[in-house]
Amino acid sequence: MAVTLVGPPKRAMPIAFDIEILRRSEMFAGLDAEILQGVVAAGSVRRLSAGTRVFAQGDPGVTGHSLLEGRVKIVQTRADGGQSVLRFIGPGEMYGTVAALMNQAFPADAVAVVDSVEIWWTIPALRQLIRHHPEIGLRSTAAAGTRLMDLQGRMGELTNERVEQRIARTLLRLMEKAGRPTGDGIEIDFPITRQDLAEMAGSTLHTVSRTLAALDQRGVTGSARRRIIVRDPRALSQLAQTGVG
């Protein structure tokens, strides 16, 4: 079922999207069509050009967001001035919402990687939805817990795994989340730089470049149009598990 909304300004072109994307999202999974229509009506839909910063680290958390199309990158600036890519957001995923509901500042930047479409809500609107439908709040809490466990797992990898394993595991996560089959293998469906990989894997640009070159040479990975292709998922999985591919 498609929904067409017209958001401000009034002259804006209608933005059509599949409401089922929200039904698959973390906060709104399984809600019936009538409730989902209310969720959509409480928010605003907008297009994001590639490179658009949706919100900035340190800004007051006053909005919650869900991606409908495209990809958004969550990037945190550390005290030393360096940056870390925390995650990539895909269609149906929420971002910025937990911080906002907790009256906290946004802990990272959110930047559109490709042309995208999102729906966003003010915090009063989200809280009203939660009051009317408590299951939305419960699912939000569960989603926050899942992300915390994922972060703890990644911290353990930084301590216990070789850098080649971490790079392989990062590629596997991206493949599982955003991979699409092609004639050459499984392509990660958005542009990702070696610096992005380095930040996600807790490595350096030099090490990631060297590791990818070795994987490309062995036929485990490849690249085309600034996108990474996993040609041999089994070998990549073995490297992620044992450090030996």
C-alpha positions in Angstrom: 0.0 0.0 0.0 1.5 3.3 -1.0 1.1 6.6 0.8 1.4 10.0 -0.7 2.0 13.0 1.5 2.6 16.7 0.8 4.9 18.3 3.3 5.8 21.9 3.7 6.3 24.1 1.8 2.8 23.8 0.2 4.3 23.8 -3.3 6.4 20.8 -2.7 5.9 17.8 -5.0 4.1 14.8 -3.4 6.4 12.1 -2.0 5.2 8.6 -2.5 6.5 5.6 -0.5 5.5 2.1 0.5 3.9 2.2 4.0 5.1 -1.4 4.5 8.6 -0.1 5.0 7.4 1.4 8.3 5.7 -1.9 9.2 9.1 -3.6 8.9 10.8 -0.9 11.0 12.1 -1.3 14.6 9.5 0.9 16.3 6.4 0.2 14.2 6.8 -3.5 13.3 3.5 -5.4 13.1 1.2 -2.4 13.6 -2.0 -2.6 11.6 -2.7 -0.3 8.7 -4.9 2.1 10.5 -2.3 2.8 13.2 0.4 3.1 10.6 -1.7 5.7 8.8 -1.8 7.7 12.1 2.0 7.3 12.5 2.5 8.7 9.0 0.1 11.6 9.5 1.9 12.6 12.7 5.2 13.0 10.8 6.7 14.8 7.8 8.3 13.2 4.8 11.2 14.8 3.0 13.9 14.1 0.4 17.5 14.2 1.3 20.1 14.9 -1.3 23.4 12.9 -1.0 25.6 14.7 1.5 22.7 16.3 3.4 23.4 16.4 7.2 20.1 15.4 8.8 21.3 16.4 12.3 24.6 17.3 13.9 26.4 15.9 16.9 25.7 18.0 20.0 22.5 19.5 18.6 19.5 19.2 20.9 17.6 16.0 20.2 14.2 17.4 19.2 13.3 15.0 16.3 13.0 11.3 15.6 13.7 9.8 12.2 13.0 6.7 10.1 14.6 6.1 6.7 12.2 5.2 3.8 14.7 5.1 0.9 18.5 5.3 0.5 21.3 5.2 3.1 22.3 7.5 6.0 25.7 7.3 7.8 26.0 7.9 11.5 29.4 9.5 12.2 30.8 10.5 15.7 33.6 13.0 16.2 35.9 11.9 19.0 37.6 14.2 21.6 40.9 14.0 19.6 39.2 15.3 16.5 39.1 12.0 14.7 35.9 10.4 13.4 34.2 7.1 13.8 31.5 5.7 11.5 29.1 4.0 14.0 26.7 2.5 11.5 24.9 2.8 8.2 21.1 3.3 8.4 18.9 1.5 5.8 15.2 1.7 4.9 13.0 1.0 7.8 15.6 1.8 10.5 15.2 4.5 13.1 17.9 7.1 14.0 18.2 9.9 16.5 15.0 8.8 18.2 16.3 7.3 21.4 18.5 10.4 22.2 15.5 12.7 21.5 13.1 10.7 23.6 15.6 10.8 26.5 16.0 14.6 26.1 19.6 14.1 25.2 21.7 15.8 22.5 22.3 13.9 19.3 25.5 11.8 20.0 26.6 11.8 16.3 26.1 13.4 12.9 23.6 11.7 10.5 24.5 12.3 6.8 22.8 11.0 3.7 25.2 8.8 1.7 23.0 8.7 -1.4 19.8 10.5 -2.4 17.3 9.4 0.2 13.8 9.8 1.7 13.0 10.0 5.4 10.0 10.5 7.6 10.6 12.5 10.8 8.5 13.4 13.9 8.7 16.1 16.5 9.3 14.7 20.0 5.8 15.8 21.2 4.3 13.9 18.2 6.4 10.7 19.0 5.4 10.9 22.7 1.8 11.2 21.8 2.1 8.1 19.5 3.7 6.2 22.4 1.0 7.2 24.8 -1.7 6.0 22.4 0.2 2.9 21.4 2.5 1.7 24.2 3.9 -1.1 22.0 5.8 1.6 20.0 7.7 2.6 23.2 8.4 -1.0 24.0 9.8 -1.7 20.6 11.9 1.5 20.8 13.5 0.3 24.0 14.2 -3.1 22.5 15.8 -1.5 19.5 18.0 0.6 21.7 19.0 -2.6 23.7 19.9 -4.4 20.4 22.2 -1.6 19.3 23.9 -1.4 22.7 24.6 -5.2 22.5 25.9 -4.7 19.0 28.2 -1.9 20.2 29.5 -4.1 23.1 30.2 -6.9 20.6 32.2 -4.6 18.4 34.2 -3.3 21.4 35.0 -6.9 22.2 36.2 -7.4 18.6 38.6 -4.5 18.9 40.2 -6.1 22.0 40.3 -9.8 20.9 40.5 -10.0 17.1 43.2 -9.3 14.5 42.6 -6.3 12.3 42.1 -8.5 9.2 39.3 -10.3 11.1 37.6 -7.0 12.0 37.8 -5.8 8.5 36.3 -9.1 7.2 33.6 -9.0 9.8 32.7 -5.4 9.0 32.4 -6.3 5.3 30.1 -9.3 6.2 27.8 -7.0 8.3 27.5 -4.6 5.4 26.9 -7.5 3.0 24.2 -9.0 5.1 22.5 -5.6 5.7 22.9 -4.0 2.2 24.0 -6.7 -0.2 22.3 -7.4 -3.5 23.2 -10.3 -5.8 24.9 -9.4 -9.1 26.6 -11.4 -11.8 29.9 -10.8 -10.0 28.9 -11.6 -6.4 27.1 -9.7 -3.7 27.4 -6.0 -4.1 27.1 -3.6 -1.1 24.4 -1.3 -2.6 25.8 2.1 -1.6 29.2 3.8 -2.0 31.5 3.1 0.9 35.0 4.5 1.2 38.1 2.7 2.6 38.2 5.4 5.3 34.6 4.5 6.3 35.7 0.8 6.6 38.7 1.8 8.6 36.6 3.8 11.1 34.1 1.0 11.4 36.7 -1.7 11.9 38.9 0.3 14.3 41.8 0.2 11.8 43.8 2.6 9.6 43.3 3.7 6.0 46.6 2.1 5.1 45.7 -1.3 6.7 42.3 -1.4 5.1 43.7 -0.5 1.6 46.4 -3.2 2.0 43.8 -5.8 3.2 41.3 -5.1 0.5 44.0 -5.2 -2.2 45.0 -8.7 -0.9 41.3 -9.8 -0.8 40.8 -8.5 -4.3 43.9 -10.3 -5.6 42.6 -13.6 -4.1 39.1 -13.1 -5.6 37.4 -12.7 -2.3 36.3 -9.2 -3.0 36.2 -6.7 -5.8 35.0 -3.2 -6.6 33.0 -1.4 -9.2 31.6 2.2 -9.4 32.9 3.0 -5.9 31.0 -0.1 -4.5 32.5 -3.2 -2.9 31.5 -6.6 -4.2 31.9 -9.7 -2.1 32.8 -12.5 -4.6 33.5 -15.3 -2.1 31.3 -14.9 1.0 32.5 -18.3 2.4 36.1 -17.3 2.3 35.3 -13.9 3.8 33.3 -15.6 6.6 36.2 -17.9 7.3 38.6 -14.9 7.6 36.2 -13.2 10.0 35.9 -16.3 12.2 39.5 -17.6 12.3 41.7 -14.9 10.8 42.6 -17.4 8.0 40.9 -17.1 4.7 
